[in-house]
Amino acid sequence: MIVIKNLHKTFKTDDGDLEVLKGIDAEIKDGEKVAVIGPSGSGKSTFLRCMNLLETPTSGEVWFNGTQINVPGVNIDEIRAQMGMVFQHFNLFPHLTVKANITLAPVLLKRMTQQQADERAIELLKRVDLVEKADAYPSQLSGGQKQRIAIVRSLAMNPKMMLFDEPTSALDPEMIGEVLEVMKEVADQGMTMAVVTHEMKFARDVADRIFFLDGGHILEEGTPEQIFDAPKNPRLKDFLSKVL
Amino acid sequence: MSFFATIGQHLYDDFVVEGRYMYILQGLGNTVVITIFALILGLALGVISSIINVFYANGKRGPLMRVLKVIVSIYITVIRGTPTVVQLMIMYFVILTSGSPLVIAILAFGINSGAYVSEVFRSGIQSVDYGQTEAGRSLGLSANQTMFKIVLPQAIKNVTPAIFNEFITLLKETSVSGYVGIQDLTKGGDIIRSITYDAFTPLLLVAGIYLVIVIGLTQIQHVVERRLQKSDRH
């Protein structure tokens, strides 16, 4: 599904260049769920955001379904429509109702008629138990509800893959569970997923593979058992000792 | 003669004799026409140029964008850097030496207003969290679709008070139309003064009419703001 080769990303700042990703090679296969863990500032989010080119890689290659997407001439909108993204701060559209948030993209991109999109929205809202909020505005929802709606908004495009950028980091503790539950359900239905997260239990339970990022490199990757039960890299051991 | 009798005589001389109220009515008509059309032109120019500025700031820097950005920068700098009445006279006496004075005034005031509207909209667009743009783009929407369906509607809500401020300023700025021989509301009152030598009554009426229109605009602003705020209720 996604292949990344020698990915570098440097941000230009007033204090000089900041190299966040220093050569990352990775692959995520169809149906695979990958969790990306690591300390703050390790480049996890930048890595994820390079997958749908919300950040433009400084060098390296990003391939999606056999096409290199970080080259001129690629219709990136077309690619992004197949890759849902869920953000830390939800980024629901505050001027639109919940239903309009969900139906905007499918209708605007002519994937569905308004009526089809409305039906699909209601069906998805039922799945996350929020159908009674269809006509509410985002400001009337709790953080957990907002994030569940944000997931539904991405699913409405019928993406082939979903990217989650710290989806529970901005939530009150009691709301984390409801969001992880929805993510688990999405995973169970076979969605290919890349999840940047600090929820180690979720990573262990749901992920097929885990990437440990630190200092702009993937220092270790493996199954949850390999990462959590038999970590090899000293930085990973140190990280786990702090978060577990 | 008592004060009220004097006022009565003034009102009669200023507005009734020879149908002089028509100076006020025609002037009001011209003022309204110039304001409305200049408003529309200013909004169009302002929104377009603000979007060019924002797209450029967000890193869209192809050859066309660079040219457009330079044009917009010059436009805003020149218009904001020179007096409206000078711009009006340049438009009338230098650029468009023939043509309907009303159209010339609409162009001059519209182009002038557009520069201010542009800066208002730029601040409004930039006040919308960039996460909104990222969310739109991540769903596969183009930059334009994201701008017009997601960012601009929120920006409009943010800028409503400032935009009505600009409308009110525009209405009052049209009072310099007399400089190029257009008989607007202010000029109408001035013509009456020059006939009757009474400055007080016609100027008071003219000021009162501007005030009433501005109060009306303010009421419209409140209605618009209430409607735009329906998504804010908790």
Coordinates of C-alpha atoms in Angstrom, one line a residue:
Chain A
M1 CA 0.0 0.0 0.0
I2 CA 2.7 2.5 1.1
V3 CA 6.4 2.3 0.4
I4 CA 8.8 4.9 1.7
K5 CA 12.4 5.1 0.6
N6 CA 15.1 7.2 2.2
L7 CA 12.7 9.9 3.3
H8 CA 14.3 13.1 4.5
K9 CA 12.5 16.2 5.8
T10 CA 14.2 19.5 6.7
F11 CA 12.2 22.4 8.0
K12 CA 13.6 25.9 7.4
T13 CA 13.4 28.0 10.6
D14 CA 14.7 31.3 11.7
D15 CA 17.3 29.5 13.7
G16 CA 18.6 27.6 10.7
D17 CA 17.6 24.3 9.2
L18 CA 15.9 21.6 11.3
E19 CA 16.3 18.1 10.0
V20 CA 13.4 16.1 11.4
L21 CA 13.5 13.0 9.3
K22 CA 17.0 11.7 8.5
G23 CA 16.4 8.8 6.0
I24 CA 13.4 6.6 6.7
D25 CA 12.6 3.4 4.8
A26 CA 9.3 1.8 5.6
E27 CA 6.6 -0.3 4.0
I28 CA 2.9 -0.7 5.0
K29 CA 1.2 -3.6 3.3
D30 CA -2.5 -3.9 2.4
G31 CA -4.6 -4.4 5.5
E32 CA -1.7 -3.9 7.9
K33 CA -2.0 -1.8 11.0
V34 CA 1.2 0.0 11.9
A35 CA 1.6 2.0 15.1
V36 CA 4.3 4.7 15.2
I37 CA 5.7 5.4 18.7
G38 CA 8.5 7.5 20.0
P39 CA 9.3 10.5 22.2
S40 CA 8.0 14.0 21.4
G41 CA 9.9 15.7 18.6
S42 CA 11.1 12.4 17.2
G43 CA 9.4 13.1 13.8
K44 CA 6.5 10.7 14.2
S45 CA 3.8 13.2 13.0
T46 CA 6.1 14.5 10.2
F47 CA 6.6 11.0 9.0
L48 CA 2.9 10.4 8.9
R49 CA 2.2 13.7 7.3
C50 CA 4.7 12.9 4.5
M51 CA 2.5 9.9 3.6
N52 CA -0.3 12.1 2.2
L53 CA 2.1 15.0 1.4
L54 CA 0.6 17.4 4.0
E55 CA 4.4 17.8 4.4
T56 CA 6.5 17.7 1.2
P57 CA 9.5 15.5 1.7
T58 CA 12.8 17.2 1.2
S59 CA 14.1 14.1 -0.5
G60 CA 13.3 10.5 -0.8
E61 CA 10.3 8.6 -2.4
V62 CA 6.8 8.0 -1.2
W63 CA 4.9 5.4 -3.2
F64 CA 1.2 4.7 -2.9
N65 CA -0.3 1.6 -4.6
G66 CA 2.6 1.4 -7.0
T67 CA 2.7 5.1 -7.9
Q68 CA 5.3 7.5 -6.7
I69 CA 3.3 10.4 -5.4
N70 CA 6.0 13.0 -4.5
V71 CA 6.8 13.8 -8.1
P72 CA 5.4 16.6 -10.2
G73 CA 2.3 15.8 -12.3
V74 CA 0.7 13.5 -9.7
N75 CA -2.8 14.5 -8.8
I76 CA -2.3 14.6 -5.1
D77 CA -6.0 15.4 -4.4
E78 CA -6.9 12.1 -6.1
I79 CA -4.4 10.2 -3.8
R80 CA -5.5 12.0 -0.7
A81 CA -9.1 11.1 -1.4
Q82 CA -8.1 7.5 -0.9
M83 CA -6.2 8.2 2.3
G84 CA -8.3 9.3 5.2
M85 CA -6.6 11.4 7.9
V86 CA -7.6 11.9 11.5
F87 CA -6.0 14.8 13.4
Q88 CA -5.0 15.4 17.0
H89 CA -7.3 18.5 17.2
F90 CA -10.1 16.9 15.2
N91 CA -10.3 19.8 12.7
L92 CA -14.1 19.4 12.2
F93 CA -15.6 22.2 10.2
P94 CA -17.2 24.4 12.8
H95 CA -19.6 26.2 10.4
L96 CA -21.2 22.9 9.2
T97 CA -23.5 20.5 10.9
V98 CA -22.1 17.0 11.7
K99 CA -23.9 15.6 8.7
A100 CA -22.6 18.3 6.4
N101 CA -19.1 17.7 7.8
I102 CA -19.4 14.1 6.6
T103 CA -21.1 14.6 3.3
L104 CA -19.1 17.7 2.1
A105 CA -16.2 15.9 0.5
P106 CA -18.0 12.9 -1.1
V107 CA -20.6 15.3 -2.7
L108 CA -18.1 18.0 -3.7
L109 CA -15.8 15.4 -5.3
K110 CA -18.8 13.8 -7.1
R111 CA -18.4 10.4 -5.5
M112 CA -22.0 10.4 -4.3
T113 CA -25.2 12.4 -4.7
Q114 CA -26.2 14.4 -1.7
Q115 CA -28.9 11.8 -1.0
Q116 CA -26.5 8.9 -1.2
A117 CA -24.0 10.8 1.0
D118 CA -26.7 11.6 3.6
E119 CA -27.7 7.9 3.8
R120 CA -24.1 6.9 4.1
A121 CA -23.5 9.5 6.8
I122 CA -26.5 8.3 8.9
E123 CA -25.3 4.7 8.5
L124 CA -21.8 5.6 9.7
L125 CA -23.2 7.7 12.5
K126 CA -25.2 4.7 13.7
R127 CA -22.0 2.7 13.8
V128 CA -20.3 5.2 16.2
D129 CA -23.6 5.7 18.1
L130 CA -23.9 9.4 17.3
V131 CA -26.8 9.4 14.9
E132 CA -28.8 11.8 17.2
K133 CA -26.0 14.4 16.6
A134 CA -26.5 14.5 12.8
D135 CA -27.9 18.1 12.9
A136 CA -25.7 19.4 15.7
Y137 CA -22.7 21.7 15.2
P138 CA -19.2 20.6 16.3
S139 CA -19.3 23.2 19.1
Q140 CA -22.1 21.2 20.8
L141 CA -20.0 18.0 21.0
S142 CA -17.5 16.7 23.5
G143 CA -14.0 16.0 22.4
G144 CA -14.6 12.2 22.1
Q145 CA -17.7 12.8 20.0
K146 CA -15.8 15.2 17.8
Q147 CA -13.0 12.7 17.2
R148 CA -15.5 9.9 16.4
I149 CA -17.2 12.2 13.9
A150 CA -13.8 13.1 12.4
I151 CA -13.1 9.4 11.9
V152 CA -16.5 9.0 10.3
R153 CA -15.9 12.0 8.1
S154 CA -12.8 10.2 6.7
L155 CA -14.5 6.9 6.3
A156 CA -17.3 8.5 4.3
M157 CA -14.8 8.8 1.4
N158 CA -14.3 5.0 1.5
P159 CA -10.6 5.4 1.8
K160 CA -8.1 2.5 1.1
M161 CA -6.0 3.6 4.1
M162 CA -6.3 5.7 7.2
L163 CA -3.7 7.9 8.9
F164 CA -4.2 8.8 12.5
D165 CA -2.0 11.6 14.0
E166 CA -2.2 11.3 17.8
P167 CA -6.0 10.9 17.7
T168 CA -6.4 10.7 21.5
S169 CA -3.7 13.2 22.6
A170 CA -6.1 16.1 22.9
L171 CA -8.8 14.2 24.7
D172 CA -9.8 14.1 28.4
P173 CA -8.8 10.8 29.8
E174 CA -12.4 9.5 30.1
M175 CA -13.0 10.1 26.4
I176 CA -10.0 8.2 25.1
G177 CA -11.7 4.8 25.3
E178 CA -14.6 5.6 23.1
V179 CA -12.3 6.8 20.3
L180 CA -9.9 3.9 20.6
E181 CA -13.0 1.6 20.4
V182 CA -14.0 3.1 17.1
M183 CA -10.5 2.8 15.8
K184 CA -10.4 -0.8 16.8
E185 CA -13.6 -1.4 14.9
V186 CA -12.2 0.2 11.8
A187 CA -9.1 -2.0 12.2
D188 CA -11.3 -5.1 12.6
Q189 CA -12.9 -4.4 9.3
G190 CA -9.6 -4.7 7.5
M191 CA -8.6 -1.1 7.0
T192 CA -4.9 -0.4 6.4
M193 CA -3.9 1.9 9.2
A194 CA -0.9 4.0 10.3
V195 CA -1.4 5.4 13.8
V196 CA 0.9 7.8 15.6
T197 CA 0.0 7.2 19.2
H198 CA 1.1 7.4 22.8
E199 CA -1.5 4.7 23.7
M200 CA 0.8 1.7 24.2
K201 CA -2.0 -0.7 25.1
F202 CA -3.8 0.2 21.9
A203 CA -0.5 -0.3 19.9
R204 CA 0.0 -3.7 21.5
D205 CA -3.5 -4.8 21.0
V206 CA -4.3 -3.6 17.5
A207 CA -1.0 -3.1 15.6
D208 CA 0.5 -5.8 13.5
R209 CA 3.8 -3.9 13.5
I210 CA 5.3 -1.1 15.5
F211 CA 7.8 1.5 14.4
F212 CA 9.9 3.1 17.1
L213 CA 11.1 6.6 15.9
D214 CA 13.7 8.6 17.6
G215 CA 15.9 11.4 16.3
G216 CA 14.5 11.2 12.8
H217 CA 15.3 7.4 12.3
I218 CA 13.3 4.3 12.7
L219 CA 15.5 2.8 15.4
E220 CA 13.5 -0.4 15.7
E221 CA 10.5 -2.1 14.1
G222 CA 8.8 -5.3 14.9
T223 CA 5.7 -7.0 16.2
P224 CA 4.2 -5.7 19.4
E225 CA 5.7 -8.7 21.2
Q226 CA 9.2 -7.9 19.8
I227 CA 8.9 -4.2 20.7
F228 CA 7.3 -4.5 24.1
D229 CA 8.5 -7.8 25.4
A230 CA 12.0 -8.0 23.9
P231 CA 13.2 -4.5 22.9
K232 CA 16.8 -4.4 21.7
N233 CA 17.6 -0.8 21.1
P234 CA 18.7 1.0 24.3
R235 CA 16.7 4.1 23.4
L236 CA 13.6 2.0 22.9
K237 CA 14.2 0.3 26.3
D238 CA 14.6 3.8 27.9
F239 CA 11.5 5.1 26.2
L240 CA 9.4 2.1 27.3
S241 CA 10.6 2.3 30.8
K242 CA 9.2 5.9 30.9
V243 CA 5.8 5.3 29.3
L244 CA 4.8 1.8 30.5
Chain B
M1 CA -39.5 86.3 14.5
S2 CA -39.5 83.2 16.7
F3 CA -37.0 80.4 16.3
F4 CA -39.7 78.0 14.9
A5 CA -40.9 80.5 12.5
T6 CA -37.3 81.0 11.2
I7 CA -36.9 77.3 10.9
G8 CA -40.2 77.0 9.0
Q9 CA -39.1 79.8 6.6
H10 CA -35.7 78.1 6.1
L11 CA -37.4 74.7 5.4
Y12 CA -39.7 76.3 2.9
D13 CA -36.9 78.2 1.1
D14 CA -34.5 75.4 1.1
F15 CA -36.7 72.5 0.1
V16 CA -40.1 73.6 -1.2
V17 CA -39.4 76.6 -3.4
E18 CA -38.8 75.6 -7.0
G19 CA -38.9 71.9 -5.9
R20 CA -35.5 72.2 -4.4
Y21 CA -36.0 69.0 -2.4
M22 CA -35.2 67.3 -5.7
Y23 CA -31.5 68.2 -5.2
I24 CA -31.6 66.1 -2.0
L25 CA -33.5 63.2 -3.6
Q26 CA -31.4 63.0 -6.7
G27 CA -28.3 63.3 -4.6
L28 CA -29.4 60.6 -2.3
G29 CA -30.2 58.4 -5.4
N30 CA -26.7 58.9 -6.8
T31 CA -25.0 58.3 -3.4
V32 CA -26.9 55.0 -3.0
V33 CA -26.1 53.9 -6.5
I34 CA -22.4 54.7 -6.3
T35 CA -22.2 53.1 -2.8
I36 CA -23.9 49.8 -3.8
F37 CA -22.0 49.2 -7.0
A38 CA -18.7 50.3 -5.5
L39 CA -19.4 47.9 -2.6
I40 CA -19.9 45.0 -5.0
L41 CA -16.8 45.9 -7.0
G42 CA -14.8 46.4 -3.8
L43 CA -15.9 43.0 -2.4
A44 CA -15.0 41.2 -5.6
L45 CA -11.6 42.9 -5.9
G46 CA -10.9 42.5 -2.2
V47 CA -11.8 38.8 -2.0
I48 CA -9.8 37.9 -5.1
S49 CA -6.7 39.9 -4.1
S50 CA -6.8 38.5 -0.5
I51 CA -7.0 35.0 -1.8
I52 CA -4.0 35.6 -4.0
N53 CA -2.1 37.0 -1.0
V54 CA -3.0 34.0 1.2
F55 CA -2.2 31.4 -1.5
Y56 CA 1.2 33.1 -2.0
A57 CA 1.8 33.1 1.7
N58 CA 1.0 29.4 1.9
G59 CA 3.7 28.6 -0.6
K60 CA 1.9 28.7 -4.0
R61 CA 4.6 30.4 -5.9
G62 CA 4.4 29.5 -9.6
P63 CA 5.2 32.2 -12.3
L64 CA 1.6 33.3 -12.6
M65 CA 1.2 33.6 -8.8
R66 CA 4.4 35.7 -8.6
V67 CA 3.0 38.1 -11.2
L68 CA -0.4 38.3 -9.5
K69 CA 1.2 38.8 -6.1
V70 CA 3.2 41.8 -7.4
I71 CA 0.1 43.3 -9.0
V72 CA -1.8 42.9 -5.7
S73 CA 1.0 44.3 -3.6
I74 CA 1.2 47.4 -5.9
Y75 CA -2.5 47.8 -5.9
I76 CA -2.9 47.7 -2.1
T77 CA 0.1 50.0 -1.5
V78 CA -0.9 52.6 -4.1
I79 CA -4.5 52.7 -3.1
R80 CA -4.0 52.8 0.6
G81 CA -1.1 55.3 0.2
T82 CA -3.1 58.0 -1.6
P83 CA -6.2 60.0 -0.7
T84 CA -9.5 58.8 -2.1
V85 CA -10.4 62.1 -3.5
V86 CA -7.1 62.3 -5.4
Q87 CA -7.8 58.8 -6.8
L88 CA -11.3 59.9 -7.8
M89 CA -9.9 63.0 -9.6
I90 CA -7.2 61.0 -11.3
M91 CA -9.8 58.5 -12.5
Y92 CA -12.0 61.4 -13.8
F93 CA -9.5 63.8 -15.2
V94 CA -6.6 61.5 -16.3
I95 CA -7.6 57.9 -16.9
L96 CA -11.2 58.0 -18.0
T97 CA -11.7 61.4 -19.5
S98 CA -15.0 60.5 -21.2
G99 CA -17.8 58.3 -19.9
S100 CA -20.5 58.5 -17.4
P101 CA -19.3 60.3 -14.2
L102 CA -21.4 57.9 -12.2
V103 CA -19.6 54.9 -13.7
I104 CA -16.2 56.6 -13.1
A105 CA -17.1 57.3 -9.5
I106 CA -18.2 53.6 -9.0
L107 CA -14.9 52.4 -10.5
A108 CA -12.8 54.8 -8.3
F109 CA -14.6 54.1 -5.1
G110 CA -14.8 50.3 -5.8
I111 CA -11.1 50.1 -6.6
N112 CA -10.4 52.1 -3.4
S113 CA -12.6 50.0 -1.2
G114 CA -11.2 46.7 -2.6
A115 CA -7.8 47.5 -1.2
Y116 CA -9.2 47.8 2.3
V117 CA -11.5 44.9 1.9
S118 CA -8.5 42.8 0.7
E119 CA -6.6 43.4 3.9
V120 CA -9.7 42.7 6.0
F121 CA -10.3 39.4 4.3
R122 CA -6.6 38.5 4.4
S123 CA -6.7 38.8 8.2
G124 CA -10.0 36.9 8.3
I125 CA -8.7 34.0 6.2
Q126 CA -5.5 33.8 8.2
S127 CA -7.5 33.8 11.5
V128 CA -9.0 30.5 10.4
D129 CA -6.9 27.6 11.9
Y130 CA -4.6 26.1 9.3
G131 CA -5.9 22.7 10.5
Q132 CA -9.1 23.5 8.6
T133 CA -7.2 23.7 5.4
E134 CA -5.3 20.5 6.2
A135 CA -8.5 18.7 7.0
G136 CA -10.1 19.8 3.7
R137 CA -7.0 18.9 1.7
S138 CA -6.7 15.5 3.4
L139 CA -10.2 14.6 2.2
G140 CA -9.0 15.2 -1.4
L141 CA -10.5 18.7 -1.9
S142 CA -8.5 21.0 -4.1
A143 CA -6.9 24.2 -2.7
N144 CA -9.8 26.2 -4.3
Q145 CA -12.5 23.9 -3.0
T146 CA -11.0 24.1 0.5
M147 CA -10.8 27.9 0.3
F148 CA -14.3 28.5 -0.9
K149 CA -16.2 25.7 1.0
I150 CA -14.3 25.6 4.3
V151 CA -12.0 28.6 4.9
L152 CA -13.9 31.5 3.4
P153 CA -17.3 30.8 5.1
Q154 CA -15.5 30.9 8.4
A155 CA -13.5 34.0 7.4
I156 CA -16.6 35.8 6.4
K157 CA -18.0 35.3 9.9
N158 CA -14.8 36.6 11.4
V159 CA -14.7 39.7 9.3
T160 CA -18.4 40.7 9.3
P161 CA -17.9 43.6 11.8
A162 CA -14.8 44.9 9.9
I163 CA -16.5 44.6 6.5
F164 CA -19.6 46.6 7.7
N165 CA -17.2 49.2 9.0
E166 CA -15.7 49.4 5.5
F167 CA -19.3 49.7 4.0
I168 CA -20.0 52.6 6.3
T169 CA -16.7 54.3 5.5
L170 CA -17.4 53.8 1.8
L171 CA -20.8 55.4 2.0
K172 CA -19.4 58.4 3.7
E173 CA -16.4 58.6 1.4
T174 CA -18.7 59.0 -1.6
S175 CA -19.4 62.5 -0.2
V176 CA -16.4 63.7 -2.1
S177 CA -18.0 62.9 -5.4
G178 CA -18.8 66.6 -5.8
Y179 CA -15.2 67.2 -6.7
V180 CA -15.7 65.7 -10.1
G181 CA -19.1 67.3 -10.6
I182 CA -21.3 64.5 -9.5
Q183 CA -24.4 65.6 -7.7
D184 CA -24.4 63.2 -4.7
L185 CA -26.2 63.8 -1.4
T186 CA -23.6 66.1 0.0
K187 CA -23.4 68.1 -3.3
G188 CA -27.2 68.4 -3.4
G189 CA -27.3 70.0 0.0
D190 CA -24.4 72.3 -1.0
I191 CA -26.3 73.4 -4.1
I192 CA -29.2 74.4 -1.9
R193 CA -26.9 76.3 0.4
S194 CA -25.4 78.2 -2.6
I195 CA -28.9 79.2 -3.7
T196 CA -30.5 80.2 -0.4
Y197 CA -27.3 81.1 1.6
D198 CA -28.7 79.0 4.4
A199 CA -26.0 76.4 5.4
F200 CA -27.5 75.1 8.6
T201 CA -30.7 73.5 7.4
P202 CA -29.6 71.6 4.3
L203 CA -26.3 70.4 5.9
L204 CA -28.3 69.2 9.0
L205 CA -30.7 67.3 6.7
V206 CA -27.8 65.8 4.7
A207 CA -26.0 64.7 7.9
G208 CA -29.3 63.2 9.2
I209 CA -29.8 61.2 6.1
Y210 CA -26.2 59.7 6.2
L211 CA -26.8 58.9 9.9
V212 CA -30.1 57.1 9.2
I213 CA -28.5 55.0 6.4
V214 CA -25.6 54.1 8.7
I215 CA -28.0 53.1 11.5
G216 CA -29.9 51.0 9.0
L217 CA -26.6 49.3 7.9
T218 CA -25.8 48.6 11.5
Q219 CA -29.1 46.9 12.0
I220 CA -28.4 44.7 8.9
Q221 CA -25.0 43.9 10.4
H222 CA -26.6 42.7 13.6
V223 CA -29.0 40.5 11.7
V224 CA -26.2 39.1 9.5
E225 CA -24.0 38.4 12.6
R226 CA -26.8 36.6 14.4
R227 CA -27.4 34.4 11.4
L228 CA -23.7 33.6 11.0
Q229 CA -23.4 32.7 14.7
K230 CA -26.0 29.9 14.7
S231 CA -23.1 27.4 14.7
D232 CA -21.7 28.9 17.9
R233 CA -24.5 28.0 20.2
H234 CA -23.6 25.5 22.8

